[in-house]
Amino acid sequence: MPPSGRILFIFVDGIGLGADDALANPFANPWAGFEALSSGRRWTSPGASAGVSEPDSLFRGIDACLGMNGLPQSGTGQASLFTGVNCVELAGRHYGPFPHSASRDVLREQSLFARLADRGAAFANAYPPRFFNWVNRTKRWPTTTRACLDAGIRIRTIEDLQAGRGIAADVTGAGLANELGLPVDVVGPEEAGDRLLALSSDHAFTMMEVFHTDKAGHAMNAESAHRILRPLDGLLAHLASHRPGDLTIVLSSDHGNLEDLSIKTHTRNEVPLAVLGPGAGLFESVVDLTGVAPAVEAVVRGPAA
């Protein structure tokens, strides 16, 4: 692989590798975009069991429990995923949805945004005014935005989305336009993908977060799950087919949930790690959430990082 490269990290909240049961697991159905990142493997536990390990492609399940009993949660899971530190161990338990106080310093100093700010880092998501009103009132920042705030990474607004400089968490912006009544254009997955690729061309590290997946899992609603996954699948298909040669796409999650709609809670299932691009080989040793951030940094800085 080249001495250094660019990373586009798609973080999808609350997706694990579950049973090959289409009644309970939306991922037991074919998804062309997801499977473009996994060499055609289905995103289920059986589909990932053999793994994919090719020069430019890797797909496997990784552990999200990190040695702790109980159900993995977003706060400690995301902090572990984004820093490479076992924040579950620091907290002494799984904790969420917000970052645990025990991981506060780690998140500030060791998140991917903090570690890669000198190379150029961006968070692609654009947020509506009510998000900023809420965090200003409660002072409770979700893990990704907390890490951005600490690292001096700009958190994008509706104005950025209107100007094509950001992306909505539901990919298309339909929720912002139709449910919140905000003046944003609803775009197709392909245009959203082009925006994301343009943003990633200007930065060594770019992240997008999709959080509606976790909400759909808690709702136990198959129709809602498919409605959320369709535009994301289209986005992934576009990214895979239009990926520049020096860009490595990484997709992973913090804990399972959506893969088992028969229960309302998170799961202890492994979560997917899919890597497409020249940096795939640097993820070979990743077995749990804490291995992802060091591998991302190694791609951006070069294997000696």
Short mmCIF file of C-alpha atoms in Angstrom, two decimals:
data_model
loop_
_atom_site.label_atom_id
_atom_site.label_comp_id
_atom_site.label_asym_id
_atom_site.label_seq_id
_atom_site.Cartn_x
_atom_site.Cartn_y
_atom_site.Cartn_z
CA MET A 1 0.00 0.00 0.00
CA PRO A 2 1.13 3.65 -0.36
CA PRO A 3 3.05 5.21 2.55
CA SER A 4 -0.05 7.12 3.63
CA GLY A 5 -3.63 7.46 2.50
CA ARG A 6 -7.06 8.88 3.17
CA ILE A 7 -9.83 7.36 5.26
CA LEU A 8 -13.59 7.74 4.95
CA PHE A 9 -15.07 6.23 8.12
CA ILE A 10 -18.79 5.41 8.04
CA PHE A 11 -19.92 4.84 11.61
CA VAL A 12 -23.30 3.10 11.75
CA ASP A 13 -24.80 3.03 15.22
CA GLY A 14 -26.26 -0.21 16.52
CA ILE A 15 -25.68 -2.85 13.85
CA GLY A 16 -24.36 -6.29 14.66
CA LEU A 17 -23.93 -9.56 12.83
CA GLY A 18 -27.00 -11.66 13.56
CA ALA A 19 -28.74 -14.81 12.44
CA ASP A 20 -29.64 -15.59 8.84
CA ASP A 21 -33.31 -14.96 9.66
CA ALA A 22 -35.04 -12.42 7.43
CA LEU A 23 -37.99 -12.12 9.82
CA ALA A 24 -35.82 -10.77 12.63
CA ASN A 25 -32.71 -9.54 10.83
CA PRO A 26 -32.95 -6.97 8.01
CA PHE A 27 -29.38 -7.84 7.00
CA ALA A 28 -30.42 -11.39 6.12
CA ASN A 29 -31.83 -9.80 2.96
CA PRO A 30 -29.56 -8.85 0.05
CA TRP A 31 -28.12 -5.32 0.19
CA ALA A 32 -25.98 -4.48 -2.84
CA GLY A 33 -24.25 -1.49 -1.27
CA PHE A 34 -23.30 -3.18 1.98
CA GLU A 35 -22.17 -6.26 0.07
CA ALA A 36 -20.00 -4.10 -2.20
CA LEU A 37 -17.90 -3.54 0.94
CA SER A 38 -17.76 -7.24 1.82
CA SER A 39 -16.90 -8.93 -1.50
CA GLY A 40 -20.49 -10.05 -1.84
CA ARG A 41 -20.82 -11.59 1.63
CA ARG A 42 -24.14 -11.22 3.44
CA TRP A 43 -23.95 -9.04 6.59
CA THR A 44 -24.93 -11.83 8.97
CA SER A 45 -23.02 -13.97 11.41
CA PRO A 46 -22.83 -16.86 8.90
CA GLY A 47 -21.88 -14.45 6.12
CA ALA A 48 -18.99 -13.02 8.11
CA SER A 49 -17.85 -16.26 9.74
CA ALA A 50 -15.28 -17.13 7.08
CA GLY A 51 -14.25 -13.51 6.73
CA VAL A 52 -12.84 -11.67 3.73
CA SER A 53 -9.14 -10.90 3.63
CA GLU A 54 -7.99 -9.59 0.27
CA PRO A 55 -5.39 -6.97 -0.71
CA ASP A 56 -8.02 -4.22 -0.98
CA SER A 57 -10.90 -5.69 1.02
CA LEU A 58 -11.53 -6.94 4.54
CA PHE A 59 -14.76 -8.06 6.17
CA ARG A 60 -15.19 -9.73 9.55
CA GLY A 61 -16.97 -9.55 12.86
CA ILE A 62 -15.22 -7.89 15.79
CA ASP A 63 -15.98 -8.02 19.51
CA ALA A 64 -17.95 -5.14 21.05
CA CYS A 65 -18.22 -6.53 24.60
CA LEU A 66 -14.59 -5.80 25.54
CA GLY A 67 -14.43 -8.25 28.43
CA MET A 68 -17.46 -6.92 30.29
CA ASN A 69 -20.71 -8.67 31.14
CA GLY A 70 -23.97 -7.03 30.16
CA LEU A 71 -25.12 -5.37 26.98
CA PRO A 72 -22.73 -3.02 25.16
CA GLN A 73 -23.80 0.62 25.10
CA SER A 74 -23.12 3.61 22.87
CA GLY A 75 -21.16 5.83 25.24
CA THR A 76 -18.40 3.40 26.13
CA GLY A 77 -18.57 1.55 22.81
CA GLN A 78 -18.14 4.64 20.67
CA ALA A 79 -15.40 6.04 22.89
CA SER A 80 -13.53 2.73 22.57
CA LEU A 81 -14.06 2.62 18.80
CA PHE A 82 -12.91 6.21 18.24
CA THR A 83 -9.90 6.19 20.61
CA GLY A 84 -8.50 2.65 20.62
CA VAL A 85 -8.75 2.61 24.44
CA ASN A 86 -11.00 0.15 26.30
CA CYS A 87 -13.36 2.72 27.77
CA VAL A 88 -15.65 -0.04 29.03
CA GLU A 89 -12.84 -1.10 31.33
CA LEU A 90 -12.22 2.50 32.39
CA ALA A 91 -15.88 2.95 33.32
CA GLY A 92 -16.12 -0.48 34.92
CA ARG A 93 -19.30 -1.19 32.97
CA HIS A 94 -21.06 -0.65 29.68
CA TYR A 95 -22.48 2.87 29.72
CA GLY A 96 -24.53 5.08 27.43
CA PRO A 97 -25.80 6.74 25.46
CA PHE A 98 -23.39 9.57 26.33
CA PRO A 99 -19.66 9.33 27.11
CA HIS A 100 -18.82 8.19 30.64
CA SER A 101 -16.88 10.65 32.81
CA ALA A 102 -14.05 8.11 33.14
CA SER A 103 -13.37 8.36 29.40
CA ARG A 104 -13.55 12.15 29.26
CA ASP A 105 -9.78 12.78 29.12
CA VAL A 106 -9.19 9.86 26.76
CA LEU A 107 -11.83 11.11 24.35
CA ARG A 108 -10.42 14.64 24.44
CA GLU A 109 -6.82 13.59 23.89
CA GLN A 110 -6.95 10.37 21.87
CA SER A 111 -9.97 10.45 19.59
CA LEU A 112 -9.32 10.06 15.88
CA PHE A 113 -10.30 13.70 15.42
CA ALA A 114 -7.67 14.77 17.97
CA ARG A 115 -5.00 12.42 16.63
CA LEU A 116 -5.52 13.32 12.97
CA ALA A 117 -6.39 17.01 13.18
CA ASP A 118 -2.90 17.89 11.98
CA ARG A 119 -3.46 15.87 8.79
CA GLY A 120 -6.90 17.38 8.13
CA ALA A 121 -9.99 15.86 9.73
CA ALA A 122 -13.68 16.48 9.05
CA PHE A 123 -17.02 15.37 10.43
CA ALA A 124 -19.50 15.28 7.56
CA ASN A 125 -22.81 15.32 9.45
CA ALA A 126 -24.89 18.49 9.47
CA TYR A 127 -27.17 19.18 12.44
CA PRO A 128 -30.42 21.15 12.74
CA PRO A 129 -30.84 24.15 15.07
CA ARG A 130 -32.75 22.09 17.63
CA PHE A 131 -29.67 19.90 18.18
CA PHE A 132 -27.53 22.90 19.10
CA ASN A 133 -30.32 24.30 21.27
CA TRP A 134 -30.54 20.98 23.07
CA VAL A 135 -26.81 20.58 23.75
CA ASN A 136 -26.49 24.20 24.83
CA ARG A 137 -29.30 23.64 27.31
CA THR A 138 -28.26 20.21 28.60
CA LYS A 139 -24.47 20.36 28.04
CA ARG A 140 -24.69 16.69 27.03
CA TRP A 141 -22.84 16.08 23.80
CA PRO A 142 -22.99 12.72 22.01
CA THR A 143 -19.63 11.02 21.62
CA THR A 144 -18.84 12.05 18.05
CA THR A 145 -19.70 15.71 18.49
CA ARG A 146 -17.96 15.80 21.89
CA ALA A 147 -14.79 14.52 20.23
CA CYS A 148 -15.12 17.12 17.46
CA LEU A 149 -15.66 19.92 19.97
CA ASP A 150 -12.57 18.90 21.93
CA ALA A 151 -10.40 18.62 18.80
CA GLY A 152 -11.54 21.89 17.25
CA ILE A 153 -13.30 20.14 14.37
CA ARG A 154 -16.21 22.14 13.00
CA ILE A 155 -19.69 20.73 13.59
CA ARG A 156 -21.73 21.41 10.48
CA THR A 157 -25.08 23.14 10.37
CA ILE A 158 -28.15 23.21 8.17
CA GLU A 159 -26.50 26.04 6.24
CA ASP A 160 -23.66 23.68 5.34
CA LEU A 161 -26.18 21.09 4.21
CA GLN A 162 -28.00 23.65 2.07
CA ALA A 163 -24.69 24.58 0.44
CA GLY A 164 -23.76 20.96 -0.27
CA ARG A 165 -20.92 20.95 2.28
CA GLY A 166 -22.41 18.35 4.61
CA ILE A 167 -24.61 15.29 4.77
CA ALA A 168 -27.71 14.39 6.77
CA ALA A 169 -27.59 11.41 9.11
CA ASP A 170 -30.41 9.78 7.14
CA VAL A 171 -28.35 10.31 3.94
CA THR A 172 -31.06 12.11 1.94
CA GLY A 173 -32.18 14.86 4.31
CA ALA A 174 -35.79 13.68 4.05
CA GLY A 175 -36.23 13.65 7.81
CA LEU A 176 -35.01 17.23 8.17
CA ALA A 177 -37.21 18.45 5.33
CA ASN A 178 -40.37 16.41 5.83
CA GLU A 179 -40.45 15.81 9.57
CA LEU A 180 -38.81 18.99 10.88
CA GLY A 181 -39.93 21.24 8.04
CA LEU A 182 -36.46 22.68 7.47
CA PRO A 183 -35.56 24.35 4.16
CA VAL A 184 -33.20 21.68 2.84
CA ASP A 185 -33.22 19.83 -0.45
CA VAL A 186 -33.89 16.12 -0.33
CA VAL A 187 -31.10 14.46 -2.33
CA GLY A 188 -30.58 10.95 -3.64
CA PRO A 189 -27.96 8.58 -2.22
CA GLU A 190 -25.72 9.22 -5.24
CA GLU A 191 -25.61 12.99 -4.68
CA ALA A 192 -25.04 12.43 -0.98
CA GLY A 193 -22.19 10.10 -1.91
CA ASP A 194 -20.66 12.71 -4.20
CA ARG A 195 -20.77 15.25 -1.37
CA LEU A 196 -19.05 12.81 0.94
CA LEU A 197 -16.37 11.99 -1.62
CA ALA A 198 -15.77 15.69 -2.27
CA LEU A 199 -15.37 16.33 1.44
CA SER A 200 -13.03 13.37 1.84
CA SER A 201 -10.87 14.61 -1.04
CA ASP A 202 -9.96 17.66 1.07
CA HIS A 203 -9.19 15.78 4.29
CA ALA A 204 -7.04 12.85 5.34
CA PHE A 205 -9.76 11.63 7.71
CA THR A 206 -13.49 12.09 7.23
CA MET A 207 -16.24 10.55 9.34
CA MET A 208 -19.97 10.20 8.80
CA GLU A 209 -22.32 8.97 11.53
CA VAL A 210 -25.63 7.16 10.95
CA PHE A 211 -27.65 6.94 14.16
CA HIS A 212 -31.18 6.21 12.93
CA THR A 213 -30.24 2.53 12.68
CA ASP A 214 -30.02 2.22 16.46
CA LYS A 215 -33.37 3.95 16.88
CA ALA A 216 -34.99 1.55 14.40
CA GLY A 217 -33.59 -1.40 16.32
CA HIS A 218 -35.13 -0.19 19.56
CA ALA A 219 -38.44 0.34 17.74
CA MET A 220 -38.42 -3.33 16.59
CA ASN A 221 -39.99 -2.20 13.31
CA ALA A 222 -38.94 -4.00 10.13
CA GLU A 223 -40.53 -1.44 7.82
CA SER A 224 -38.69 1.39 9.56
CA ALA A 225 -35.45 -0.58 9.44
CA HIS A 226 -35.69 -1.12 5.69
CA ARG A 227 -36.68 2.51 5.12
CA ILE A 228 -33.53 3.64 6.93
CA LEU A 229 -31.24 1.07 5.32
CA ARG A 230 -32.29 1.68 1.70
CA PRO A 231 -30.69 5.13 1.26
CA LEU A 232 -27.65 4.06 3.26
CA ASP A 233 -27.27 1.03 1.00
CA GLY A 234 -27.50 3.28 -2.05
CA LEU A 235 -24.87 5.58 -0.57
CA LEU A 236 -22.50 2.67 0.07
CA ALA A 237 -22.99 1.33 -3.45
CA HIS A 238 -22.11 4.74 -4.89
CA LEU A 239 -19.07 5.15 -2.64
CA ALA A 240 -17.77 1.70 -3.53
CA SER A 241 -18.13 2.24 -7.27
CA HIS A 242 -16.72 5.79 -7.27
CA ARG A 243 -13.96 5.38 -4.68
CA PRO A 244 -10.68 7.08 -5.69
CA GLY A 245 -7.68 4.78 -5.65
CA ASP A 246 -6.04 6.37 -2.61
CA LEU A 247 -9.18 6.33 -0.44
CA THR A 248 -9.90 3.57 2.06
CA ILE A 249 -13.51 3.23 3.19
CA VAL A 250 -14.10 1.83 6.67
CA LEU A 251 -17.48 0.89 8.13
CA SER A 252 -18.05 -0.32 11.66
CA SER A 253 -20.40 -0.02 14.62
CA ASP A 254 -20.42 0.27 18.42
CA HIS A 255 -22.78 -2.56 19.38
CA GLY A 256 -25.47 -4.80 17.96
CA ASN A 257 -29.18 -3.95 17.86
CA LEU A 258 -30.81 -3.66 14.43
CA GLU A 259 -29.83 -7.21 13.46
CA ASP A 260 -32.37 -8.65 15.92
CA LEU A 261 -35.75 -6.96 15.70
CA SER A 262 -37.28 -9.62 17.94
CA ILE A 263 -35.90 -7.80 21.00
CA LYS A 264 -35.89 -4.14 22.03
CA THR A 265 -32.42 -4.05 23.54
CA HIS A 266 -28.87 -4.02 22.28
CA THR A 267 -27.16 -7.37 21.67
CA ARG A 268 -23.81 -8.95 22.49
CA ASN A 269 -23.28 -9.94 18.86
CA GLU A 270 -20.08 -9.10 17.07
CA VAL A 271 -20.23 -5.93 14.99
CA PRO A 272 -19.09 -5.68 11.37
CA LEU A 273 -15.76 -4.32 10.26
CA ALA A 274 -15.69 -3.69 6.52
CA VAL A 275 -12.71 -2.08 4.82
CA LEU A 276 -12.42 -1.33 1.11
CA GLY A 277 -9.30 0.23 -0.36
CA PRO A 278 -5.50 0.18 -0.23
CA GLY A 279 -5.35 0.35 3.58
CA ALA A 280 -7.29 -2.87 4.15
CA GLY A 281 -4.19 -4.84 5.09
CA LEU A 282 -3.54 -2.65 8.12
CA PHE A 283 -6.80 -3.86 9.67
CA GLU A 284 -5.80 -7.55 9.59
CA SER A 285 -5.03 -7.68 13.31
CA VAL A 286 -8.23 -5.95 14.47
CA VAL A 287 -10.34 -8.24 16.68
CA ASP A 288 -12.39 -5.79 18.73
CA LEU A 289 -13.48 -2.16 18.86
CA THR A 290 -10.16 -0.95 20.25
CA GLY A 291 -8.23 -2.05 17.16
CA VAL A 292 -10.03 0.18 14.68
CA ALA A 293 -8.65 3.62 15.60
CA PRO A 294 -4.96 2.55 15.56
CA ALA A 295 -5.47 0.97 12.13
CA VAL A 296 -7.16 4.12 10.82
CA GLU A 297 -4.26 6.23 12.07
CA ALA A 298 -1.76 3.83 10.51
CA VAL A 299 -3.42 4.25 7.11
CA VAL A 300 -3.39 8.04 7.35
CA ARG A 301 0.14 8.40 8.71
CA GLY A 302 1.70 5.33 7.15
CA PRO A 303 2.29 1.84 8.57
CA ALA A 304 4.91 3.06 11.06
CA ALA A 305 2.33 5.22 12.90
#
